[in-house]
C-alpha cells in the first residue's frame, strides 16, 4: 500500500426524490489519492456510471469478500455500533456482519445526525477496504441501498446533495480508520478467511487475541 496513491470511490445520484427515496446509479473506480503531510489525505472525487464484469477465480473472490467484510467489522466496531448478526453466508462461505443502527436501536425509530454519520462510515468501509487492496471495488451495491434506507429514516430530511456529501465523507473516514488500525484490520481479514467466531474477531480489535 503506497502512501501517495490510493483508489477512492465515487457515487452518482439521480435527480430529486419521489417521497423519501432516491435512486442511485453508481460505480466505484480508483481515483488518484495524494497524501498531504503525514496524516491528512486529499481526495479527488468524480462521478461515473458503468458496469463491472471482470472475472476472477474463486480464491481471489473469497479474499476480496473477506477484506470487504473485515472493513465493515472494524469500522462498525470502532463507531460503537453493536453487532446485530454475524453468520457464515451460504453463498460465499465467508462470515457476514450486520450492525444495529445505534447502541440503543429500536425498530422504526428515526435516526439522529450522529447515527447517520456512523452508518455512512460503516456502509462505505467495505468498498474502501477493497479499493485499498485492489484499486477498485466490486461489492458495495447492497451497502449503498442499506445506507439509502438509513437516510430515509433520518430525523432531518437529507437531500441529494447532502447524501452525496455524507457518502464521500463516510468513504474518507472509513479509509482513515482502516489505515490507522491496519494491523488489526489485517488480523480481521485472516480471521474471516478462517471463519473465526465473533468473539475471536472482537478480541483482535481489543488487542487480546
Short mmCIF file of N, CA, C and O in Angstrom, two decimals, residues 18-141:
data_model
loop_
_atom_site.label_atom_id
_atom_site.label_comp_id
_atom_site.label_asym_id
_atom_site.label_seq_id
_atom_site.Cartn_x
_atom_site.Cartn_y
_atom_site.Cartn_z
N UNK A 18 -38.61 10.96 -5.05
CA UNK A 18 -40.06 10.80 -5.01
C UNK A 18 -40.35 10.30 -3.61
O UNK A 18 -39.97 9.21 -3.24
N UNK A 19 -41.01 11.12 -2.82
CA UNK A 19 -41.17 10.83 -1.40
C UNK A 19 -39.82 10.94 -0.75
O UNK A 19 -39.11 11.91 -0.92
N UNK A 20 -39.42 9.89 0.01
CA UNK A 20 -38.14 9.91 0.73
C UNK A 20 -37.09 9.08 0.02
O UNK A 20 -36.02 8.85 0.55
N UNK A 21 -37.39 8.62 -1.21
CA UNK A 21 -36.49 7.67 -1.87
C UNK A 21 -35.74 8.30 -3.02
O UNK A 21 -36.29 8.99 -3.83
N UNK A 22 -34.45 8.03 -3.07
CA UNK A 22 -33.61 8.44 -4.18
C UNK A 22 -33.09 7.19 -4.88
O UNK A 22 -32.84 6.18 -4.25
N UNK A 23 -32.93 7.27 -6.17
CA UNK A 23 -32.38 6.15 -6.92
C UNK A 23 -30.93 6.44 -7.25
O UNK A 23 -30.61 7.48 -7.80
N UNK A 24 -30.06 5.49 -6.92
CA UNK A 24 -28.64 5.66 -7.18
C UNK A 24 -28.21 4.95 -8.45
O UNK A 24 -28.57 3.82 -8.68
N UNK A 25 -27.39 5.64 -9.24
CA UNK A 25 -26.62 4.99 -10.29
C UNK A 25 -25.18 5.27 -9.94
O UNK A 25 -24.80 6.41 -9.72
N UNK A 26 -24.41 4.25 -9.84
CA UNK A 26 -23.07 4.49 -9.34
C UNK A 26 -22.09 3.47 -9.87
O UNK A 26 -22.45 2.42 -10.36
N UNK A 27 -20.85 3.80 -9.73
CA UNK A 27 -19.78 2.84 -9.95
C UNK A 27 -18.62 3.27 -9.08
O UNK A 27 -18.47 4.44 -8.76
N UNK A 28 -17.80 2.32 -8.69
CA UNK A 28 -16.64 2.61 -7.86
C UNK A 28 -15.40 2.44 -8.71
O UNK A 28 -15.18 1.41 -9.31
N UNK A 29 -14.59 3.45 -8.76
CA UNK A 29 -13.39 3.43 -9.59
C UNK A 29 -12.20 3.96 -8.80
O UNK A 29 -12.38 4.71 -7.84
N UNK A 30 -11.02 3.52 -9.17
CA UNK A 30 -9.83 4.06 -8.50
C UNK A 30 -9.59 5.50 -8.92
O UNK A 30 -9.65 5.83 -10.08
N UNK A 31 -9.31 6.36 -7.96
CA UNK A 31 -9.04 7.78 -8.20
C UNK A 31 -7.68 8.10 -7.58
O UNK A 31 -7.28 7.52 -6.60
N UNK A 32 -6.96 9.04 -8.16
CA UNK A 32 -5.69 9.44 -7.57
C UNK A 32 -5.88 9.93 -6.16
O UNK A 32 -6.73 10.76 -5.89
N UNK A 33 -5.10 9.40 -5.25
CA UNK A 33 -5.22 9.73 -3.83
C UNK A 33 -3.85 10.18 -3.35
O UNK A 33 -2.93 9.40 -3.32
N UNK A 34 -3.73 11.46 -3.00
CA UNK A 34 -2.42 12.02 -2.70
C UNK A 34 -2.33 12.40 -1.23
O UNK A 34 -3.15 13.14 -0.71
N UNK A 35 -1.34 11.86 -0.53
CA UNK A 35 -1.16 12.16 0.88
C UNK A 35 -0.67 13.58 1.08
O UNK A 35 0.23 14.04 0.40
N UNK A 36 -1.26 14.31 2.01
CA UNK A 36 -0.83 15.66 2.35
C UNK A 36 -0.25 15.59 3.75
O UNK A 36 -0.95 15.27 4.69
N UNK A 37 1.03 15.90 3.87
CA UNK A 37 1.69 15.74 5.15
C UNK A 37 1.76 14.27 5.50
O UNK A 37 1.89 13.42 4.63
N UNK A 38 1.64 13.95 6.77
CA UNK A 38 1.75 12.55 7.19
C UNK A 38 0.41 11.92 7.52
O UNK A 38 0.31 10.72 7.64
N UNK A 39 -0.64 12.76 7.70
CA UNK A 39 -1.90 12.17 8.13
C UNK A 39 -3.11 12.60 7.34
O UNK A 39 -4.12 11.91 7.36
N UNK A 40 -3.07 13.75 6.67
CA UNK A 40 -4.29 14.28 6.04
C UNK A 40 -4.28 14.09 4.54
O UNK A 40 -3.59 14.81 3.82
N UNK A 41 -5.02 13.12 4.03
CA UNK A 41 -5.05 12.91 2.59
C UNK A 41 -6.01 13.86 1.90
O UNK A 41 -6.98 14.33 2.46
N UNK A 42 -5.77 14.14 0.62
CA UNK A 42 -6.69 14.90 -0.19
C UNK A 42 -7.33 13.96 -1.18
O UNK A 42 -6.72 13.02 -1.65
N UNK A 43 -8.57 14.21 -1.50
CA UNK A 43 -9.30 13.30 -2.38
C UNK A 43 -9.86 14.05 -3.58
O UNK A 43 -10.40 15.12 -3.47
N UNK A 44 -9.69 13.46 -4.74
CA UNK A 44 -10.35 13.94 -5.95
C UNK A 44 -11.54 13.03 -6.17
O UNK A 44 -11.39 11.82 -6.33
N UNK A 45 -12.74 13.60 -6.15
CA UNK A 45 -13.93 12.78 -6.31
C UNK A 45 -14.54 13.00 -7.69
O UNK A 45 -14.56 14.09 -8.20
N UNK A 46 -14.99 11.94 -8.31
CA UNK A 46 -15.64 12.06 -9.61
C UNK A 46 -16.78 11.07 -9.70
O UNK A 46 -16.74 10.01 -9.08
N UNK A 47 -17.79 11.41 -10.44
CA UNK A 47 -18.95 10.52 -10.57
C UNK A 47 -18.91 9.84 -11.93
O UNK A 47 -18.62 10.44 -12.94
N UNK A 48 -19.21 8.56 -11.92
CA UNK A 48 -19.20 7.81 -13.16
C UNK A 48 -20.24 6.69 -13.08
O UNK A 48 -20.46 6.14 -12.02
N UNK A 49 -20.87 6.41 -14.17
CA UNK A 49 -21.82 5.30 -14.22
C UNK A 49 -21.24 4.25 -15.14
O UNK A 49 -20.81 4.54 -16.24
N UNK A 50 -21.21 3.01 -14.69
CA UNK A 50 -20.63 1.96 -15.51
C UNK A 50 -20.96 0.59 -14.99
O UNK A 50 -21.63 0.44 -13.98
N UNK A 51 -20.49 -0.41 -15.67
CA UNK A 51 -20.71 -1.79 -15.27
C UNK A 51 -19.38 -2.49 -15.12
O UNK A 51 -18.45 -2.22 -15.87
N UNK A 52 -19.31 -3.40 -14.12
CA UNK A 52 -18.09 -4.14 -13.90
C UNK A 52 -18.37 -5.62 -14.12
O UNK A 52 -19.27 -6.17 -13.51
N UNK A 53 -17.59 -6.27 -14.95
CA UNK A 53 -17.85 -7.69 -15.22
C UNK A 53 -16.56 -8.50 -15.27
O UNK A 53 -16.52 -9.57 -15.86
N UNK A 54 -15.50 -7.98 -14.68
CA UNK A 54 -14.22 -8.67 -14.70
C UNK A 54 -14.33 -9.99 -13.93
O UNK A 54 -14.80 -10.04 -12.80
N UNK A 55 -13.89 -11.06 -14.56
CA UNK A 55 -13.94 -12.35 -13.92
C UNK A 55 -12.77 -12.52 -12.96
O UNK A 55 -11.71 -11.95 -13.15
N UNK A 56 -12.96 -13.31 -11.94
CA UNK A 56 -11.90 -13.60 -11.00
C UNK A 56 -12.06 -15.03 -10.50
O UNK A 56 -13.16 -15.57 -10.47
N UNK A 57 -10.95 -15.63 -10.11
CA UNK A 57 -11.03 -17.01 -9.63
C UNK A 57 -11.63 -17.05 -8.23
O UNK A 57 -11.77 -16.02 -7.56
N UNK A 58 -11.99 -18.25 -7.79
CA UNK A 58 -12.68 -18.40 -6.51
C UNK A 58 -11.85 -17.91 -5.33
O UNK A 58 -12.37 -17.29 -4.40
N UNK A 59 -10.55 -18.17 -5.37
CA UNK A 59 -9.68 -17.76 -4.27
C UNK A 59 -9.61 -16.24 -4.16
O UNK A 59 -9.69 -15.68 -3.07
N UNK A 60 -9.46 -15.58 -5.31
CA UNK A 60 -9.40 -14.12 -5.31
C UNK A 60 -10.72 -13.52 -4.85
O UNK A 60 -10.76 -12.55 -4.09
N UNK A 61 -11.81 -14.10 -5.30
CA UNK A 61 -13.13 -13.62 -4.90
C UNK A 61 -13.33 -13.76 -3.40
O UNK A 61 -13.84 -12.84 -2.74
N UNK A 62 -12.92 -14.88 -2.83
CA UNK A 62 -13.08 -15.09 -1.40
C UNK A 62 -12.22 -14.11 -0.61
O UNK A 62 -12.66 -13.56 0.41
N UNK A 63 -11.00 -13.88 -1.09
CA UNK A 63 -10.11 -12.91 -0.44
C UNK A 63 -10.73 -11.52 -0.46
O UNK A 63 -10.72 -10.81 0.55
N UNK A 64 -11.30 -11.14 -1.59
CA UNK A 64 -11.93 -9.82 -1.70
C UNK A 64 -13.10 -9.69 -0.75
O UNK A 64 -13.26 -8.66 -0.07
N UNK A 65 -13.93 -10.72 -0.67
CA UNK A 65 -15.08 -10.69 0.23
C UNK A 65 -14.64 -10.60 1.68
O UNK A 65 -15.23 -9.86 2.48
N UNK A 66 -13.60 -11.33 2.03
CA UNK A 66 -13.07 -11.26 3.40
C UNK A 66 -12.60 -9.85 3.73
O UNK A 66 -12.85 -9.34 4.84
N UNK A 67 -11.92 -9.21 2.80
CA UNK A 67 -11.44 -7.85 3.03
C UNK A 67 -12.61 -6.87 3.15
O UNK A 67 -12.58 -5.95 3.97
N UNK A 68 -13.61 -7.07 2.33
CA UNK A 68 -14.80 -6.23 2.37
C UNK A 68 -15.49 -6.35 3.74
O UNK A 68 -15.76 -5.33 4.39
N UNK A 69 -15.73 -7.57 4.18
CA UNK A 69 -16.43 -7.78 5.45
C UNK A 69 -15.59 -7.37 6.65
O UNK A 69 -16.11 -6.85 7.64
N UNK A 70 -14.28 -7.57 6.56
CA UNK A 70 -13.39 -7.15 7.65
C UNK A 70 -13.41 -5.63 7.78
O UNK A 70 -13.34 -5.09 8.90
N UNK A 71 -13.51 -4.92 6.65
CA UNK A 71 -13.63 -3.47 6.69
C UNK A 71 -14.88 -3.04 7.42
O UNK A 71 -14.86 -2.13 8.26
N UNK A 72 -16.01 -3.70 7.11
CA UNK A 72 -17.26 -3.41 7.82
C UNK A 72 -17.11 -3.67 9.31
O UNK A 72 -17.54 -2.85 10.14
N UNK A 73 -16.53 -4.81 9.65
CA UNK A 73 -16.44 -5.20 11.06
C UNK A 73 -15.61 -4.18 11.84
O UNK A 73 -16.02 -3.72 12.92
N UNK A 74 -14.44 -3.85 11.32
CA UNK A 74 -13.56 -2.92 12.03
C UNK A 74 -14.22 -1.56 12.23
O UNK A 74 -14.27 -1.04 13.35
N UNK A 75 -14.75 -1.00 11.15
CA UNK A 75 -15.32 0.35 11.24
C UNK A 75 -16.60 0.38 12.06
O UNK A 75 -16.83 1.32 12.82
N UNK A 76 -17.43 -0.66 11.93
CA UNK A 76 -18.64 -0.71 12.73
C UNK A 76 -18.33 -0.78 14.21
O UNK A 76 -18.95 -0.08 15.04
N UNK A 77 -17.35 -1.62 14.57
CA UNK A 77 -16.95 -1.75 15.96
C UNK A 77 -16.35 -0.45 16.47
O UNK A 77 -16.66 0.00 17.59
N UNK A 78 -15.49 0.18 15.66
CA UNK A 78 -14.86 1.42 16.06
C UNK A 78 -15.86 2.56 16.21
O UNK A 78 -15.65 3.50 16.97
N UNK A 79 -16.96 2.49 15.47
CA UNK A 79 -18.01 3.51 15.57
C UNK A 79 -18.96 3.24 16.72
O UNK A 79 -19.91 4.00 16.94
N UNK A 80 -18.74 2.14 17.44
CA UNK A 80 -19.54 1.85 18.62
C UNK A 80 -20.89 1.22 18.35
O UNK A 80 -21.78 1.23 19.21
N UNK A 81 -21.06 0.65 17.16
CA UNK A 81 -22.33 0.01 16.83
C UNK A 81 -22.32 -1.46 17.25
O UNK A 81 -21.39 -2.19 16.92
N UNK A 82 -23.35 -1.91 17.94
CA UNK A 82 -23.40 -3.31 18.36
C UNK A 82 -23.70 -4.23 17.19
O UNK A 82 -24.44 -3.87 16.28
N UNK A 83 -23.14 -5.42 17.23
CA UNK A 83 -23.35 -6.40 16.17
C UNK A 83 -24.76 -6.96 16.27
O UNK A 83 -25.19 -7.41 17.33
N UNK A 84 -25.48 -6.92 15.17
CA UNK A 84 -26.83 -7.46 15.10
C UNK A 84 -26.81 -8.93 14.69
O UNK A 84 -27.53 -9.76 15.23
N UNK A 85 -25.94 -9.24 13.71
CA UNK A 85 -25.84 -10.61 13.23
C UNK A 85 -24.45 -10.86 12.68
O UNK A 85 -23.86 -10.00 12.03
N UNK A 86 -23.93 -12.04 12.96
CA UNK A 86 -22.62 -12.47 12.44
C UNK A 86 -22.76 -13.94 12.08
O UNK A 86 -22.91 -14.79 12.96
N UNK A 87 -22.77 -14.23 10.80
CA UNK A 87 -23.01 -15.61 10.38
C UNK A 87 -22.31 -15.90 9.06
O UNK A 87 -21.99 -14.98 8.29
N UNK A 88 -22.07 -17.18 8.79
CA UNK A 88 -21.44 -17.60 7.55
C UNK A 88 -22.47 -17.59 6.43
O UNK A 88 -23.53 -18.20 6.54
N UNK A 89 -22.15 -16.88 5.37
CA UNK A 89 -23.05 -16.83 4.22
C UNK A 89 -23.01 -18.15 3.46
O UNK A 89 -21.93 -18.64 3.12
N UNK A 90 -24.16 -18.74 3.16
CA UNK A 90 -24.17 -19.98 2.38
C UNK A 90 -23.74 -19.76 0.93
O UNK A 90 -23.33 -20.70 0.25
N UNK A 91 -23.82 -18.53 0.47
CA UNK A 91 -23.45 -18.22 -0.91
C UNK A 91 -21.95 -18.10 -1.10
O UNK A 91 -21.40 -18.49 -2.14
N UNK A 92 -21.27 -17.52 -0.12
CA UNK A 92 -19.83 -17.24 -0.26
C UNK A 92 -18.96 -18.09 0.66
O UNK A 92 -17.75 -18.21 0.41
N UNK A 93 -19.53 -18.64 1.72
CA UNK A 93 -18.73 -19.38 2.69
C UNK A 93 -17.92 -18.48 3.60
O UNK A 93 -17.03 -18.93 4.32
N UNK A 94 -18.21 -17.17 3.55
CA UNK A 94 -17.49 -16.18 4.36
C UNK A 94 -18.47 -15.55 5.34
O UNK A 94 -19.64 -15.34 5.02
N UNK A 95 -17.99 -15.24 6.54
CA UNK A 95 -18.84 -14.60 7.55
C UNK A 95 -19.25 -13.20 7.08
O UNK A 95 -18.46 -12.45 6.51
N UNK A 96 -20.50 -12.86 7.33
CA UNK A 96 -21.02 -11.53 7.05
C UNK A 96 -21.46 -10.90 8.37
O UNK A 96 -21.99 -11.59 9.24
N UNK A 97 -21.23 -9.61 8.50
CA UNK A 97 -21.59 -8.93 9.74
C UNK A 97 -22.63 -7.86 9.45
O UNK A 97 -22.58 -7.18 8.43
N UNK A 98 -23.60 -7.75 10.33
CA UNK A 98 -24.62 -6.72 10.24
C UNK A 98 -24.71 -6.03 11.59
O UNK A 98 -24.68 -6.68 12.63
N UNK A 99 -24.77 -4.69 11.57
CA UNK A 99 -24.80 -3.92 12.82
C UNK A 99 -26.17 -3.30 13.06
O UNK A 99 -26.91 -2.99 12.12
N UNK A 100 -26.48 -3.11 14.34
CA UNK A 100 -27.63 -2.29 14.69
C UNK A 100 -27.31 -0.85 14.31
O UNK A 100 -26.14 -0.45 14.21
N UNK A 101 -28.34 -0.05 14.11
CA UNK A 101 -28.13 1.34 13.69
C UNK A 101 -27.57 2.22 14.79
O UNK A 101 -27.03 3.29 14.53
N UNK A 102 -27.67 1.77 16.04
CA UNK A 102 -27.11 2.53 17.16
C UNK A 102 -27.02 1.62 18.37
O UNK A 102 -27.47 0.48 18.34
N UNK A 103 -26.44 2.14 19.45
CA UNK A 103 -26.32 1.35 20.68
C UNK A 103 -27.66 1.20 21.38
O UNK A 103 -27.81 0.39 22.29
N UNK A 104 -28.65 2.00 20.97
CA UNK A 104 -29.99 1.91 21.56
C UNK A 104 -31.01 1.69 20.45
O UNK A 104 -32.01 2.39 20.34
N UNK A 105 -30.71 0.73 19.59
CA UNK A 105 -31.54 0.51 18.41
C UNK A 105 -32.95 0.07 18.79
O UNK A 105 -33.15 -0.86 19.56
N UNK A 106 -33.94 0.80 18.24
CA UNK A 106 -35.34 0.47 18.43
C UNK A 106 -36.00 0.47 17.05
O UNK A 106 -35.84 1.41 16.29
N UNK A 107 -36.72 -0.57 16.75
CA UNK A 107 -37.34 -0.70 15.43
C UNK A 107 -38.24 0.49 15.13
O UNK A 107 -39.05 0.91 15.95
N UNK A 108 -38.08 1.06 13.93
CA UNK A 108 -38.93 2.15 13.49
C UNK A 108 -38.52 3.52 14.00
O UNK A 108 -39.14 4.52 13.63
N UNK A 109 -37.50 3.58 14.81
CA UNK A 109 -37.09 4.87 15.38
C UNK A 109 -36.35 5.71 14.34
O UNK A 109 -35.60 5.20 13.53
N UNK A 110 -36.57 7.02 14.38
CA UNK A 110 -35.83 7.92 13.49
C UNK A 110 -34.39 8.02 13.96
O UNK A 110 -34.09 7.89 15.15
N UNK A 111 -33.49 8.27 13.02
CA UNK A 111 -32.06 8.27 13.32
C UNK A 111 -31.52 9.69 13.43
O UNK A 111 -31.88 10.58 12.67
N UNK A 112 -30.62 9.88 14.40
CA UNK A 112 -30.01 11.19 14.62
C UNK A 112 -28.89 11.45 13.62
O UNK A 112 -28.47 10.55 12.89
N UNK A 113 -28.41 12.67 13.59
CA UNK A 113 -27.30 13.02 12.70
C UNK A 113 -26.06 12.19 12.99
O UNK A 113 -25.37 11.74 12.07
N UNK A 114 -25.76 11.98 14.28
CA UNK A 114 -24.58 11.19 14.65
C UNK A 114 -24.72 9.74 14.19
O UNK A 114 -23.75 9.12 13.75
N UNK A 115 -25.91 9.20 14.32
CA UNK A 115 -26.15 7.82 13.89
C UNK A 115 -26.02 7.69 12.38
O UNK A 115 -25.43 6.73 11.87
N UNK A 116 -26.56 8.66 11.65
CA UNK A 116 -26.44 8.65 10.19
C UNK A 116 -24.98 8.74 9.78
O UNK A 116 -24.52 8.04 8.86
N UNK A 117 -24.21 9.57 10.48
CA UNK A 117 -22.78 9.71 10.16
C UNK A 117 -22.04 8.39 10.38
O UNK A 117 -21.24 7.97 9.53
N UNK A 118 -22.31 7.73 11.51
CA UNK A 118 -21.65 6.45 11.79
C UNK A 118 -22.02 5.41 10.75
O UNK A 118 -21.16 4.65 10.27
N UNK A 119 -23.29 5.36 10.36
CA UNK A 119 -23.74 4.38 9.38
C UNK A 119 -23.15 4.66 8.00
O UNK A 119 -22.92 3.73 7.22
N UNK A 120 -22.89 5.93 7.70
CA UNK A 120 -22.24 6.28 6.43
C UNK A 120 -20.82 5.70 6.38
O UNK A 120 -20.38 5.18 5.35
N UNK A 121 -20.12 5.78 7.51
CA UNK A 121 -18.77 5.23 7.59
C UNK A 121 -18.79 3.72 7.40
O UNK A 121 -18.03 3.16 6.60
N UNK A 122 -19.70 3.06 8.10
CA UNK A 122 -19.78 1.60 8.03
C UNK A 122 -20.18 1.14 6.63
O UNK A 122 -19.62 0.18 6.09
N UNK A 123 -21.13 1.82 6.04
CA UNK A 123 -21.60 1.42 4.70
C UNK A 123 -20.49 1.49 3.67
O UNK A 123 -20.37 0.62 2.80
N UNK A 124 -19.66 2.52 3.74
CA UNK A 124 -18.62 2.70 2.73
C UNK A 124 -17.36 1.90 3.02
O UNK A 124 -16.51 1.72 2.14
N UNK A 125 -17.21 1.40 4.24
CA UNK A 125 -15.96 0.77 4.65
C UNK A 125 -15.62 -0.49 3.87
O UNK A 125 -14.44 -0.76 3.60
N UNK A 126 -16.62 -1.27 3.48
CA UNK A 126 -16.33 -2.49 2.72
C UNK A 126 -15.72 -2.19 1.37
O UNK A 126 -14.72 -2.78 0.97
N UNK A 127 -16.32 -1.25 0.65
CA UNK A 127 -15.81 -0.87 -0.67
C UNK A 127 -14.44 -0.21 -0.57
O UNK A 127 -13.55 -0.47 -1.38
N UNK A 128 -14.27 0.64 0.44
CA UNK A 128 -12.97 1.29 0.63
C UNK A 128 -11.89 0.25 0.92
O UNK A 128 -10.78 0.33 0.40
N UNK A 129 -12.23 -0.75 1.73
CA UNK A 129 -11.26 -1.80 2.04
C UNK A 129 -10.85 -2.54 0.76
O UNK A 129 -9.67 -2.87 0.58
N UNK A 130 -11.79 -2.80 -0.11
CA UNK A 130 -11.47 -3.43 -1.39
C UNK A 130 -10.55 -2.55 -2.22
O UNK A 130 -9.56 -3.02 -2.81
N UNK A 131 -10.87 -1.28 -2.29
CA UNK A 131 -10.09 -0.35 -3.10
C UNK A 131 -8.66 -0.22 -2.59
O UNK A 131 -7.70 -0.14 -3.36
N UNK A 132 -8.49 -0.25 -1.28
CA UNK A 132 -7.16 -0.14 -0.70
C UNK A 132 -6.27 -1.30 -1.13
O UNK A 132 -5.05 -1.16 -1.24
N UNK A 133 -6.87 -2.46 -1.37
CA UNK A 133 -6.08 -3.64 -1.74
C UNK A 133 -6.00 -3.83 -3.26
O UNK A 133 -4.95 -4.16 -3.79
N UNK A 134 -7.13 -3.61 -3.94
CA UNK A 134 -7.20 -3.96 -5.36
C UNK A 134 -7.28 -2.77 -6.32
O UNK A 134 -7.21 -2.95 -7.53
N UNK A 135 -7.46 -1.57 -5.78
CA UNK A 135 -7.58 -0.41 -6.64
C UNK A 135 -8.97 -0.19 -7.18
O UNK A 135 -9.24 0.80 -7.85
N UNK A 136 -9.90 -1.11 -6.87
CA UNK A 136 -11.29 -0.95 -7.28
C UNK A 136 -12.15 -1.83 -6.39
O UNK A 136 -11.63 -2.71 -5.68
N UNK A 137 -13.44 -1.58 -6.43
CA UNK A 137 -14.37 -2.36 -5.61
C UNK A 137 -15.41 -3.03 -6.49
O UNK A 137 -15.92 -2.42 -7.43
N UNK A 138 -15.69 -4.28 -6.18
CA UNK A 138 -16.73 -5.00 -6.91
C UNK A 138 -18.00 -5.17 -6.07
O UNK A 138 -19.07 -5.43 -6.60
N UNK A 139 -17.85 -5.08 -4.76
CA UNK A 139 -19.01 -5.18 -3.88
C UNK A 139 -19.46 -3.79 -3.47
O UNK A 139 -18.81 -2.80 -3.77
N UNK A 140 -20.58 -3.71 -2.80
CA UNK A 140 -21.00 -2.42 -2.26
C UNK A 140 -22.39 -1.98 -2.65
O UNK A 140 -22.93 -1.04 -2.05
N UNK A 141 -23.00 -2.62 -3.65
CA UNK A 141 -24.32 -2.20 -4.07
C UNK A 141 -25.34 -2.30 -2.93
O UNK A 141 -26.09 -1.37 -2.66
#
